[in-house]
Amino acid sequence: MKRRVVIPGRLRSILYPWIFLYVLISILVLGGITFNSVRKHLYNQKIDALHETTLLIRNVLASSDSESLKETAASLAGDTSYRITVINDQGMVISDSLLNPAAMGNHADREEIAQALRGEPHVSMRFSETLGYDMIYYAVPVTLSAGSMVLRTSLPAAELKESLRDVYIAFSIGGIVFLAVALGITFLLISYIERPMAVLAKQSARLAKLDFSERITPHSSIREVQIVANSLQSMANELKDQLVSISHQRDELQAVLDSMSEAVIVIDEQMTIIEANPSANQYFTPPGGQLAGLPLTAVVKHATLHDLISETMQDSGRRSATITVRNSSYHVNVTTVRAAAENTQVMLVFNDITALMHLERIRKDFVANVSHELKTPITSIQGFSETLLDGALDNSHLARRFVKIINRQTERLQSIIDDLLILSELEQKQSREHFNSRVLVEPVIHDSLLICREKSQQLDRDIRVTCDPALAVKGNTHLIEQAFINLIDNAMKYSDSTSPITIACTSDEHGTAISVSDQGYGIPKKDLNRIFERFYRVEKARSREKGGTGLGLSIVKHIMLQHQGSVDVVSREGEGATFILRFPA
Ligand code: ADP
C-alpha cells in the first residue's frame, strides 16, 4: 500500500487556508443565492409595474380611433420613465411616446412583439436598437376600436441594474467584513489552542531527553490538553520508575559480571569486542589494558572458536568447546545475546580450566604410577610363590631364597602403601590447629636419627648435628619428624656409608632453616625441579634397590606446605646434595 507523505506544518498554517477557503465559498454560495433572489424580486417588481401600467393604458386606449390613438399613447407617457409603443398586426409602429413612428422600422421581428403577435403577452430585457441602451419590454396583444394591435410598455433597464449594483456592493462589503471577522476569530481560537500545545511540545521534548526535572502541567483549561498533559506526566513517572529499575538491574548485572571469575566478552557481528568484564581483561591482558573496541582476533586467535562463533551467529543458538590458547585451556560458552538483522551480538564466557586440566593430568599420572609401582612387587611375589608351589618348596635352600625375596617385596608394598597413606592424610588435613604447638627442633632431629640409623642399619654413620637446643618452630611434631626422617634417610641412601652427613639449624627474624647435607651422588640439574613430584626418581634402579618409593620428597613438600614453609634443594651431580627446610617466623 502506498503511504501518504505528510509534511508537518504549524497549526495556523494548516487551518488558515482551509478556513479562508471555507468562509469564502460559503460567502460566495450564500451571497450568490441571496443576490439572485433579490435580483429576481426586483425584476419581478418591474414586470408587475409594467403589467399593471400596460393594463391601465390598454383601458385608456380601448376607445381611441386610429388618429387619436397616436396622440393619446404619446401623451400618456408624459414625464414618466415609461415608454409606450403601439404596433399594428403588421409590425408597423403606430405610436411611440419617445420617437417618431415614421422613423422607426418594422418591429415584427422584435422578440416580445413577435410573441405578442402570436397572442401571448411577453416580457424581454434586451438592447434597444432604436434607443441604443438596455430596456425591459412588456408586450400584450390588445383589441382596440382601431383594430388588433400590440401594446408595448417599456422601462430603461438602467434603474434595475443600478439597484442591483447597490445590492452587489452591499453584499461584497458584508462578505469582506464577515471573512475578516471569521479569520480574526480563527486566529484567536488557534492562539488559544496553540499556546498550551507549544508548552506541551517543549515539555515532551524535555521528556524525550529523559529530563524529569519539571512536572508536566496543562497551562490550559481545554480538557483535551489537560488529558494529554496528565497522560504525559503519568508516562514520565512510569518511565522514571522503569529507568530506575533498569539502572538497578544493570548495576546488579555489572556487579555479577565484575565479580565473576570467568572472562565474559560480548562481540558484535564484525567480531569487535563491545564489552568485557575485569576477569576478561586479566585473562587476556590487552595492550591498552582494555579489551573493548579491539577485534577478537587480536586477543584470541583460534580457528575452532571462530567457526563456533560464526555458526552461533547464523542460527542464534548456543555452543561450547574446550580450546587451548597460549598454554592456557578454556572451556568457552558461546551464546547469542541479541539476534537482529544488522546487529547480532554474541557473548563468550571463558572458564580457565588450565589448573583443572593440570590436576586431572596429575591424577591420571598418579593412578598410572601407583598401579605401576604396585604391579612390580606383586608380579614378583606372584612369580616366586608360583615357583615355590611348582616344586621349589622341596629345595629348602631355594625355598628360603625365594621366601626372602617375597618378604622383601612385601616390605616394599608396605612402604608404598604407608607413604601413600601419609600423603593422603596430609592432603585431607584441613585444620591448622594441629600446627600451632611449639616444637623443639633438636630432640626431633635426634629421634629421627635414631629411627634412620636403625632402619638403614648404619648405626655408626657419621652424622654431625649443629643445632641450638632451645630452637623451636611452630608446627606438628609428628609431621616435622617425618620430614626429617625422609631427608636423613635419602642422605643415607644416596651417599657412601663412609661419607659424613651434616644437619645444621639457623634462625633469624624471617624464620628457621634446617639443612640436611650429604656428600653423595648428587642430583643432575635437569632433575632438580622434578624430584618433589610423586614417584619421580633420578635413577629408578638405585632407588628401588635402596627400598625407595619415590614418594619421600613429595611427602616432605606437603608437610612444609602445611606448615606454610618450603623445601629447597641445592645439588650438583657427583657432589652431594643439600635439602633445606624453611619454617616461617
Ligand atoms: P625415594 O623413595 O626414591 O628416595 P624420594 O621422593 O625421597 O624417593 O626422592 C626422589 C628421588 O630424588 C630419589 O629417587 C633420588 O633419585 C633423588 N634424591 C633424593 N634425595 C637425594 C639425595 N640426598 N641425593 C641424591 N639424590 C637424591
Coordinates of C-alpha atoms and ligand atoms in Angstrom, one line a residue:
M1 CA 0.0 0.0 0.0
K2 CA 1.3 3.4 -0.9
R3 CA 1.9 5.6 2.2
R4 CA 0.8 9.2 2.1
V5 CA 3.6 11.6 2.9
V6 CA 2.5 14.1 5.5
I7 CA 4.6 17.3 5.6
P8 CA 4.3 18.8 9.1
G9 CA 3.3 22.4 9.4
R10 CA 2.2 24.8 12.1
L11 CA -1.4 24.5 13.2
R12 CA -2.3 28.0 11.9
S13 CA -0.7 27.5 8.5
I14 CA -2.7 24.3 8.1
L15 CA -6.0 25.7 9.4
Y16 CA -5.9 29.3 7.8
P17 CA -6.1 28.3 4.1
W18 CA -8.9 25.8 4.8
I19 CA -11.0 28.2 7.0
F20 CA -10.4 31.0 4.5
L21 CA -11.5 28.8 1.6
Y22 CA -14.5 27.5 3.6
V23 CA -15.7 31.0 4.6
L24 CA -15.1 32.4 1.0
I25 CA -17.0 29.5 -0.6
S26 CA -19.8 30.0 2.0
I27 CA -20.0 33.7 1.3
L28 CA -20.0 33.2 -2.5
V29 CA -22.6 30.5 -2.4
L30 CA -24.9 32.2 0.1
G31 CA -24.3 35.6 -1.5
G32 CA -25.0 34.2 -4.9
I33 CA -28.2 32.6 -3.8
T34 CA -29.4 35.7 -2.0
F35 CA -28.3 38.1 -4.7
N36 CA -30.1 36.0 -7.3
S37 CA -33.4 36.1 -5.4
V38 CA -33.0 39.9 -4.8
R39 CA -32.4 40.3 -8.5
K40 CA -35.4 38.2 -9.3
H41 CA -37.5 40.1 -6.8
L42 CA -36.5 43.5 -8.3
Y43 CA -37.0 42.2 -11.8
N44 CA -40.5 40.8 -11.0
Q45 CA -41.4 44.1 -9.3
K46 CA -40.5 45.9 -12.6
I47 CA -42.5 43.4 -14.6
D48 CA -45.5 43.7 -12.3
A49 CA -45.3 47.5 -12.6
L50 CA -45.1 47.2 -16.4
H51 CA -48.0 44.7 -16.4
E52 CA -50.2 47.0 -14.3
T53 CA -49.4 50.1 -16.3
T54 CA -50.0 48.2 -19.6
L55 CA -53.4 47.2 -18.4
L56 CA -54.2 50.7 -17.4
I57 CA -53.0 52.1 -20.8
R58 CA -54.9 49.4 -22.6
N59 CA -58.1 50.5 -20.9
V60 CA -57.4 54.2 -21.7
L61 CA -56.6 53.4 -25.4
A62 CA -59.5 50.9 -25.8
S63 CA -61.9 53.5 -27.2
S64 CA -59.4 55.6 -29.2
D65 CA -59.6 55.6 -33.0
S66 CA -56.6 55.3 -35.3
E67 CA -56.0 59.1 -35.2
S68 CA -56.4 59.8 -31.6
L69 CA -54.5 56.7 -30.7
K70 CA -51.2 58.2 -31.7
E71 CA -51.7 61.3 -29.6
T72 CA -53.1 59.6 -26.5
A73 CA -50.5 56.9 -26.4
A74 CA -47.7 59.5 -26.7
S75 CA -49.2 61.8 -24.1
L76 CA -49.9 59.0 -21.6
A77 CA -46.2 58.5 -21.0
G78 CA -45.8 62.2 -20.2
D79 CA -42.7 62.9 -18.0
T80 CA -42.6 59.3 -16.6
S81 CA -39.8 57.0 -17.5
Y82 CA -42.2 54.7 -19.2
R83 CA -42.2 54.4 -23.0
I84 CA -45.4 53.4 -24.6
T85 CA -45.4 51.9 -28.1
V86 CA -48.4 50.8 -30.2
I87 CA -47.7 48.4 -33.1
N88 CA -50.3 47.1 -35.6
D89 CA -50.6 43.5 -36.5
Q90 CA -48.2 44.0 -39.4
G91 CA -45.4 45.1 -37.1
M92 CA -45.7 48.7 -38.1
V93 CA -45.2 51.2 -35.2
I94 CA -48.4 53.3 -34.9
S95 CA -47.4 55.3 -31.9
D96 CA -44.3 55.8 -29.7
S97 CA -44.0 58.1 -26.7
L98 CA -40.3 58.7 -27.3
L99 CA -39.7 58.6 -31.1
N100 CA -41.4 59.4 -34.4
P101 CA -43.1 56.2 -35.6
A102 CA -42.3 57.1 -39.2
A103 CA -38.6 56.9 -38.4
M104 CA -38.9 53.5 -36.7
G105 CA -38.6 50.3 -38.7
N106 CA -40.9 47.3 -38.7
H107 CA -40.9 45.7 -35.2
A108 CA -42.4 42.3 -36.1
D109 CA -39.1 40.6 -35.5
R110 CA -38.6 42.0 -32.0
E111 CA -38.8 39.1 -29.6
E112 CA -41.6 40.5 -27.4
I113 CA -43.6 41.8 -30.4
A114 CA -43.3 38.6 -32.3
Q115 CA -44.6 36.6 -29.3
A116 CA -47.5 39.1 -28.6
L117 CA -48.5 38.9 -32.4
R118 CA -48.9 35.2 -31.8
G119 CA -51.4 36.1 -29.0
E120 CA -49.1 35.7 -25.9
P121 CA -48.1 38.6 -23.6
H122 CA -44.3 38.6 -23.4
V123 CA -41.5 40.2 -21.3
S124 CA -38.0 40.7 -22.5
M125 CA -34.9 42.6 -21.4
R126 CA -32.7 43.4 -24.3
F127 CA -30.7 46.1 -26.0
S128 CA -32.8 48.6 -27.9
E129 CA -31.6 49.0 -31.4
T130 CA -33.7 52.2 -31.6
L131 CA -32.6 53.8 -28.4
G132 CA -29.1 52.4 -28.1
Y133 CA -29.5 51.1 -24.5
D134 CA -31.0 48.2 -22.5
M135 CA -34.7 48.2 -21.9
I136 CA -37.3 46.0 -20.3
Y137 CA -40.2 45.4 -22.6
Y138 CA -43.8 44.1 -21.9
A139 CA -45.9 43.5 -24.9
V140 CA -49.6 42.3 -24.9
P141 CA -52.0 41.7 -27.8
V142 CA -54.9 44.2 -27.5
T143 CA -58.1 44.7 -29.4
L144 CA -58.8 48.4 -29.7
S145 CA -61.5 50.1 -31.6
A146 CA -58.8 50.9 -34.1
G147 CA -58.2 47.2 -34.6
S148 CA -56.0 44.4 -33.3
M149 CA -52.8 45.9 -32.0
V150 CA -49.8 45.1 -29.8
L151 CA -49.4 47.4 -26.8
R152 CA -45.8 47.5 -25.6
T153 CA -44.8 49.3 -22.4
S154 CA -41.1 49.5 -21.5
L155 CA -38.7 50.9 -19.0
P156 CA -35.0 51.5 -19.2
A157 CA -33.1 48.6 -17.5
A158 CA -30.5 51.0 -16.1
E159 CA -32.6 51.6 -13.0
L160 CA -32.9 47.9 -12.3
K161 CA -29.2 47.5 -12.9
E162 CA -28.3 50.3 -10.5
S163 CA -30.4 48.8 -7.8
L164 CA -28.7 45.5 -8.4
R165 CA -25.3 47.1 -8.3
D166 CA -26.1 48.7 -4.9
V167 CA -27.2 45.3 -3.6
Y168 CA -24.0 43.8 -5.1
I169 CA -21.8 46.4 -3.3
A170 CA -23.6 45.9 0.0
F171 CA -23.1 42.1 -0.3
S172 CA -19.4 42.4 -1.2
I173 CA -18.7 44.7 1.8
G174 CA -20.7 42.4 4.1
G175 CA -18.8 39.4 2.7
I176 CA -15.4 41.0 3.3
V177 CA -16.3 42.0 6.8
F178 CA -17.7 38.6 7.5
L179 CA -14.5 37.0 6.2
A180 CA -12.3 39.3 8.3
V181 CA -14.3 38.5 11.4
A182 CA -14.2 34.8 10.7
L183 CA -10.4 34.9 10.2
G184 CA -10.0 37.0 13.4
I185 CA -12.0 34.6 15.4
T186 CA -10.0 31.7 13.9
F187 CA -6.8 33.5 14.8
L188 CA -7.9 33.9 18.4
L189 CA -9.0 30.2 18.6
I190 CA -5.8 28.9 17.1
S191 CA -3.7 31.0 19.5
Y192 CA -5.8 29.7 22.4
I193 CA -5.1 26.1 21.3
E194 CA -1.5 26.7 20.0
R195 CA -0.1 28.2 23.2
P196 CA -0.7 25.2 25.6
M197 CA 0.3 22.9 22.7
A198 CA 3.6 24.7 22.3
V199 CA 4.2 24.4 26.1
L200 CA 3.3 20.7 25.9
A201 CA 5.6 20.2 22.9
K202 CA 8.5 21.8 24.9
Q203 CA 7.8 19.7 28.0
S204 CA 7.5 16.4 26.0
A205 CA 10.8 17.3 24.2
R206 CA 12.5 17.5 27.6
L207 CA 10.9 14.2 28.5
A208 CA 12.3 12.7 25.3
K209 CA 15.7 13.7 26.5
L210 CA 14.9 11.9 29.8
D211 CA 14.9 15.2 31.7
F212 CA 12.4 14.7 34.6
S213 CA 13.3 17.9 36.4
E214 CA 10.0 19.7 35.7
R215 CA 6.4 18.5 36.1
I216 CA 4.3 18.4 33.0
T217 CA 1.4 20.9 33.6
P218 CA -1.5 21.7 31.2
H219 CA -1.3 25.6 31.2
S220 CA -4.8 25.5 29.6
S221 CA -8.5 25.0 30.6
I222 CA -9.0 22.8 27.4
R223 CA -10.0 19.4 28.7
E224 CA -8.1 17.5 25.9
V225 CA -4.9 19.4 26.6
Q226 CA -5.3 18.5 30.3
I227 CA -5.8 14.9 29.4
V228 CA -2.7 14.9 27.2
A229 CA -0.6 16.7 29.9
N230 CA -1.8 14.2 32.6
S231 CA -1.0 11.3 30.3
L232 CA 2.4 12.6 29.6
Q233 CA 3.1 13.1 33.3
S234 CA 2.0 9.5 34.1
M235 CA 4.2 8.4 31.3
A236 CA 7.1 10.4 32.7
N237 CA 6.5 8.8 36.2
E238 CA 6.3 5.3 34.6
L239 CA 9.4 6.0 32.5
K240 CA 11.3 7.3 35.6
D241 CA 10.4 4.1 37.6
Q242 CA 11.4 1.9 34.7
L243 CA 14.7 3.7 34.3
V244 CA 15.5 3.3 38.0
S245 CA 14.6 -0.4 37.8
I246 CA 16.7 -0.8 34.6
S247 CA 19.6 1.0 36.2
H248 CA 19.3 -1.2 39.3
Q249 CA 19.2 -4.3 37.1
R250 CA 22.2 -3.0 35.1
D251 CA 24.1 -2.3 38.3
E252 CA 23.3 -5.8 39.6
L253 CA 24.3 -7.4 36.3
Q254 CA 27.5 -5.3 36.3
A255 CA 28.3 -6.4 39.8
V256 CA 27.8 -10.0 38.8
L257 CA 30.0 -9.6 35.7
D258 CA 32.7 -7.7 37.7
S259 CA 32.8 -10.4 40.4
M260 CA 32.8 -13.3 38.0
S261 CA 36.0 -15.3 37.9
E262 CA 35.1 -16.3 34.3
A263 CA 36.0 -14.0 31.5
V264 CA 32.9 -12.6 29.8
I265 CA 33.3 -10.9 26.3
V266 CA 30.4 -9.6 24.1
I267 CA 31.2 -9.1 20.4
D268 CA 29.3 -7.7 17.5
E269 CA 28.7 -9.0 14.0
Q270 CA 32.1 -7.8 12.9
M271 CA 33.7 -9.7 15.8
T272 CA 34.7 -6.5 17.6
I273 CA 34.6 -6.6 21.3
I274 CA 31.9 -4.4 22.7
E275 CA 32.1 -5.3 26.4
A276 CA 34.5 -7.2 28.6
N277 CA 34.4 -7.8 32.3
P278 CA 37.5 -7.3 34.6
S279 CA 38.3 -11.1 34.5
A280 CA 38.5 -10.9 30.7
N281 CA 41.0 -8.1 30.9
Q282 CA 43.0 -10.1 33.3
Y283 CA 42.8 -13.3 31.3
F284 CA 43.9 -11.8 28.0
T285 CA 45.9 -8.7 29.2
P286 CA 45.2 -6.5 26.1
P287 CA 47.8 -3.8 25.0
G288 CA 45.9 -0.8 26.4
G289 CA 44.5 -2.7 29.4
Q290 CA 41.0 -2.6 27.8
L291 CA 39.5 -5.2 25.5
A292 CA 36.5 -3.1 24.4
G293 CA 37.0 -1.8 20.9
L294 CA 39.6 -4.4 19.9
P295 CA 38.9 -7.1 17.3
L296 CA 38.5 -10.5 18.9
T297 CA 41.3 -11.9 16.7
A298 CA 43.7 -9.5 18.3
V299 CA 43.0 -11.3 21.6
V300 CA 42.1 -14.9 20.9
K301 CA 43.2 -16.5 17.6
H302 CA 41.6 -19.9 17.4
A303 CA 40.1 -21.4 14.3
T304 CA 37.6 -23.6 16.3
L305 CA 36.4 -20.7 18.3
H306 CA 35.8 -18.5 15.3
D307 CA 33.9 -21.3 13.5
L308 CA 31.8 -21.7 16.6
I309 CA 31.0 -18.0 16.7
S310 CA 30.1 -17.9 13.0
E311 CA 27.7 -20.9 13.4
T312 CA 26.1 -19.5 16.6
M313 CA 25.6 -16.1 14.8
Q314 CA 23.9 -17.9 11.9
D315 CA 21.4 -20.0 13.9
S316 CA 21.2 -17.7 17.1
G317 CA 21.8 -20.7 19.2
R318 CA 24.5 -21.6 21.8
R319 CA 27.6 -23.7 21.7
S320 CA 30.5 -24.7 23.8
A321 CA 34.0 -26.1 23.3
T322 CA 37.3 -26.5 25.1
I323 CA 40.2 -24.6 23.5
T324 CA 43.8 -24.1 24.3
V325 CA 45.3 -20.6 23.7
R326 CA 48.9 -19.7 24.7
N327 CA 49.3 -22.6 27.1
S328 CA 46.0 -22.0 28.9
S329 CA 43.0 -24.2 28.5
Y330 CA 39.5 -22.6 28.4
H331 CA 36.0 -24.0 28.4
V332 CA 34.1 -21.5 26.2
N333 CA 30.3 -21.0 26.0
V334 CA 29.1 -19.1 23.0
T335 CA 25.6 -17.7 23.3
T336 CA 23.6 -15.3 21.1
V337 CA 22.7 -12.2 23.2
R338 CA 20.8 -10.3 20.6
A339 CA 19.7 -11.6 17.2
A340 CA 18.9 -8.7 14.9
A341 CA 19.2 -8.4 11.1
E342 CA 22.1 -6.0 11.3
N343 CA 23.2 -6.1 14.9
T344 CA 23.7 -9.6 16.2
Q345 CA 25.7 -9.8 19.4
V346 CA 27.3 -12.9 20.9
M347 CA 28.5 -13.5 24.4
L348 CA 31.6 -15.6 25.1
V349 CA 32.2 -16.9 28.6
F350 CA 35.7 -18.3 29.1
N351 CA 36.3 -20.5 32.1
D352 CA 40.0 -21.1 32.7
I353 CA 40.4 -24.8 33.3
T354 CA 44.2 -24.9 33.0
A355 CA 44.6 -25.8 36.7
L356 CA 41.8 -28.3 36.4
M357 CA 43.3 -30.0 33.4
H358 CA 46.7 -30.0 35.2
L359 CA 45.1 -31.6 38.2
E360 CA 43.4 -34.1 36.1
R361 CA 46.7 -35.0 34.4
I362 CA 48.3 -35.3 37.8
R363 CA 45.5 -37.6 38.9
K364 CA 45.8 -39.8 35.8
D365 CA 49.6 -39.9 36.2
F366 CA 49.2 -40.7 39.8
V367 CA 46.9 -43.6 39.2
A368 CA 49.1 -44.9 36.5
N369 CA 52.2 -44.6 38.7
V370 CA 50.6 -46.2 41.7
S371 CA 49.4 -49.1 39.6
H372 CA 52.9 -49.4 38.1
E373 CA 54.6 -49.2 41.5
L374 CA 52.3 -51.8 43.0
K375 CA 52.5 -54.1 40.0
T376 CA 56.2 -54.7 40.2
P377 CA 56.4 -56.2 43.7
I378 CA 53.1 -58.0 43.2
T379 CA 54.3 -59.6 40.0
S380 CA 57.5 -60.6 41.8
I381 CA 55.6 -62.1 44.7
Q382 CA 53.2 -64.0 42.4
G383 CA 56.1 -65.3 40.3
F384 CA 58.2 -66.6 43.3
S385 CA 55.2 -68.1 45.1
E386 CA 54.2 -70.0 42.0
T387 CA 57.7 -71.3 41.6
L388 CA 57.6 -72.4 45.2
L389 CA 54.3 -74.2 44.7
D390 CA 55.7 -75.8 41.5
G391 CA 58.3 -77.6 43.5
A392 CA 60.9 -75.2 44.7
L393 CA 59.5 -75.7 48.2
D394 CA 61.2 -79.1 48.2
N395 CA 64.6 -77.4 47.8
S396 CA 65.0 -75.8 51.2
H397 CA 67.9 -73.6 50.1
L398 CA 65.9 -72.3 47.1
A399 CA 62.8 -72.0 49.1
R400 CA 64.5 -69.9 51.7
R401 CA 65.9 -67.5 49.0
F402 CA 62.5 -67.1 47.3
V403 CA 60.6 -66.5 50.5
K404 CA 63.2 -63.9 51.4
I405 CA 62.5 -62.2 48.1
I406 CA 58.8 -62.4 48.7
N407 CA 59.3 -60.9 52.1
R408 CA 61.3 -58.0 50.7
Q409 CA 58.7 -57.3 48.1
T410 CA 56.0 -57.4 50.8
E411 CA 58.0 -54.8 52.8
R412 CA 58.2 -52.7 49.6
L413 CA 54.5 -52.9 49.1
Q414 CA 54.1 -52.0 52.8
S415 CA 56.4 -48.9 52.3
I416 CA 54.5 -47.7 49.3
I417 CA 51.1 -48.1 51.0
D418 CA 52.5 -46.4 54.2
D419 CA 53.8 -43.5 52.1
L420 CA 50.5 -43.2 50.1
L421 CA 48.5 -43.2 53.4
I422 CA 50.8 -40.4 54.8
L423 CA 50.2 -38.4 51.6
S424 CA 46.5 -38.8 51.6
E425 CA 46.4 -38.0 55.3
L426 CA 48.3 -34.8 54.6
E427 CA 46.1 -33.8 51.8
Q428 CA 43.0 -34.3 53.9
K429 CA 44.3 -32.3 56.9
Q430 CA 42.3 -29.0 56.7
S431 CA 42.6 -27.7 60.2
R432 CA 45.7 -25.6 61.1
E433 CA 45.1 -26.2 64.9
H434 CA 47.5 -29.1 65.0
F435 CA 50.3 -26.9 63.5
N436 CA 50.4 -24.3 66.3
S437 CA 52.3 -26.2 69.0
R438 CA 55.9 -25.2 69.7
V439 CA 58.2 -27.9 68.6
L440 CA 61.8 -28.0 69.9
V441 CA 63.9 -28.9 66.8
E442 CA 67.0 -30.6 68.3
P443 CA 65.2 -33.5 70.1
V444 CA 63.1 -34.2 67.0
I445 CA 66.3 -34.4 64.9
H446 CA 67.8 -36.9 67.3
D447 CA 64.7 -39.1 67.4
S448 CA 64.7 -39.1 63.6
L449 CA 68.4 -40.0 63.5
L450 CA 67.7 -43.0 65.8
I451 CA 65.0 -44.3 63.5
C452 CA 67.0 -43.8 60.4
R453 CA 70.1 -45.4 61.8
E454 CA 68.0 -48.4 62.9
K455 CA 66.2 -48.6 59.6
S456 CA 69.4 -48.4 57.4
Q457 CA 71.5 -50.4 59.9
Q458 CA 74.1 -47.7 59.7
L459 CA 74.3 -47.3 63.5
D460 CA 77.7 -45.7 63.5
R461 CA 77.2 -43.4 60.5
D462 CA 79.0 -40.1 60.8
I463 CA 76.1 -37.6 61.2
R464 CA 77.0 -34.1 62.6
V465 CA 74.2 -32.0 64.1
T466 CA 74.7 -28.3 64.8
C467 CA 71.5 -27.0 66.4
D468 CA 70.7 -24.7 69.3
P469 CA 68.8 -26.9 71.8
A470 CA 66.4 -24.1 72.5
L471 CA 65.5 -23.6 68.8
A472 CA 61.8 -24.2 68.3
V473 CA 59.4 -23.9 65.4
K474 CA 55.6 -23.8 65.2
G475 CA 54.1 -27.0 63.9
N476 CA 53.2 -30.6 64.3
T477 CA 56.0 -32.7 66.0
H478 CA 55.0 -35.9 64.2
L479 CA 55.0 -34.4 60.7
I480 CA 58.2 -32.5 61.3
E481 CA 59.9 -35.8 62.4
Q482 CA 58.5 -37.5 59.3
A483 CA 60.1 -34.8 57.1
F484 CA 63.5 -35.2 58.9
I485 CA 63.3 -39.0 58.6
N486 CA 62.7 -38.7 54.8
L487 CA 65.6 -36.3 54.2
I488 CA 68.1 -38.1 56.5
D489 CA 67.0 -41.5 55.0
N490 CA 67.6 -40.1 51.5
A491 CA 71.0 -38.7 52.5
M492 CA 72.0 -42.1 53.9
K493 CA 70.6 -43.9 50.8
Y494 CA 72.2 -41.8 48.1
S495 CA 75.7 -41.4 49.6
D496 CA 78.6 -43.6 50.5
S497 CA 78.1 -45.0 54.1
T498 CA 81.6 -43.7 54.9
S499 CA 80.8 -40.1 54.0
P500 CA 79.6 -37.7 56.6
I501 CA 76.1 -36.2 56.8
T502 CA 75.6 -32.7 58.2
I503 CA 72.5 -31.3 59.8
A504 CA 72.5 -27.5 60.6
C505 CA 69.9 -25.2 62.0
T506 CA 69.9 -21.4 61.6
S507 CA 67.3 -18.9 62.7
D508 CA 66.7 -15.2 62.2
E509 CA 63.7 -12.7 62.1
H510 CA 62.5 -14.3 58.8
G511 CA 62.2 -17.8 60.2
T512 CA 64.1 -21.0 60.8
A513 CA 66.1 -23.0 58.2
I514 CA 67.2 -26.6 58.8
S515 CA 69.5 -28.2 56.2
V516 CA 70.4 -31.8 55.6
S517 CA 73.6 -32.2 53.5
D518 CA 75.4 -35.3 52.2
Q519 CA 78.4 -35.8 50.0
G520 CA 76.8 -38.5 47.9
Y521 CA 75.8 -38.9 44.2
G522 CA 74.1 -35.6 44.0
I523 CA 71.2 -34.8 41.6
P524 CA 71.6 -33.7 37.9
K525 CA 70.4 -30.2 37.2
K526 CA 67.7 -31.3 34.8
D527 CA 66.0 -33.4 37.6
L528 CA 66.2 -30.8 40.3
N529 CA 62.8 -29.4 39.5
R530 CA 61.0 -32.7 39.4
I531 CA 62.3 -34.7 42.4
F532 CA 59.4 -33.4 44.6
E533 CA 56.9 -35.0 42.2
R534 CA 55.2 -38.2 43.3
F535 CA 57.1 -41.3 42.2
Y536 CA 59.8 -39.3 40.4
R537 CA 63.2 -40.8 40.8
V538 CA 66.5 -39.8 39.2
E539 CA 67.7 -43.4 39.0
K540 CA 64.8 -45.8 39.3
A541 CA 67.0 -48.9 39.8
R542 CA 69.1 -47.3 42.5
S543 CA 66.1 -46.0 44.4
R544 CA 64.3 -49.4 44.2
E545 CA 67.5 -51.2 45.3
K546 CA 67.7 -48.9 48.3
G547 CA 64.0 -49.5 49.1
G548 CA 62.8 -46.1 47.9
T549 CA 59.2 -45.5 47.0
G550 CA 59.6 -42.2 45.1
L551 CA 57.2 -40.6 47.5
G552 CA 59.5 -39.4 50.3
L553 CA 60.3 -35.9 48.9
S554 CA 56.7 -35.4 47.9
I555 CA 55.7 -36.1 51.5
V556 CA 58.3 -33.5 52.7
K557 CA 57.0 -30.9 50.3
H558 CA 53.4 -31.4 51.5
I559 CA 54.5 -31.3 55.2
M560 CA 56.2 -28.0 54.6
L561 CA 53.2 -26.6 52.7
Q562 CA 51.0 -27.5 55.7
H563 CA 53.5 -25.5 57.9
Q564 CA 53.4 -22.6 55.4
G565 CA 57.1 -23.2 54.8
S566 CA 59.0 -24.6 51.9
V567 CA 61.7 -27.2 51.0
D568 CA 64.6 -26.3 48.6
V569 CA 67.4 -28.3 47.2
V570 CA 70.9 -27.4 46.2
S571 CA 72.9 -30.1 44.4
R572 CA 75.3 -31.0 41.7
E573 CA 75.7 -34.4 40.2
G574 CA 78.5 -36.2 42.0
E575 CA 78.9 -33.5 44.6
G576 CA 76.3 -34.4 47.2
A577 CA 73.0 -32.6 47.9
T578 CA 71.7 -30.2 50.5
F579 CA 67.9 -30.1 51.3
I580 CA 66.8 -27.0 53.3
L581 CA 63.5 -26.9 55.3
R582 CA 62.3 -23.3 55.9
F583 CA 59.8 -22.6 58.6
P584 CA 58.1 -19.1 58.9
A585 CA 58.9 -17.0 61.9
Ligands
ADP1 P1 62.8 -42.3 47.0 O1 61.9 -43.1 47.9 O2 63.1 -42.9 45.7 O3 64.0 -41.9 47.7 P2 62.2 -39.6 47.2 O4 60.9 -38.8 46.9 O5 62.6 -39.5 48.6 O6 62.0 -41.0 46.7 O7 63.3 -39.0 46.3 C1 63.1 -38.8 44.9 C2 64.4 -39.0 44.1 O8 65.3 -37.9 44.4 C3 65.2 -40.2 44.5 O9 64.8 -41.3 43.8 C4 66.6 -39.8 44.2 O10 66.8 -40.1 42.8 C5 66.6 -38.3 44.4 N1 67.2 -38.0 45.8 C6 66.5 -37.7 46.9 N2 67.4 -37.3 47.9 C7 68.6 -37.4 47.3 C8 69.9 -37.1 47.8 N3 70.1 -36.8 49.1 N4 71.0 -37.3 47.0 C9 70.8 -37.7 45.7 N5 69.6 -37.9 45.2 C10 68.5 -37.8 46.0

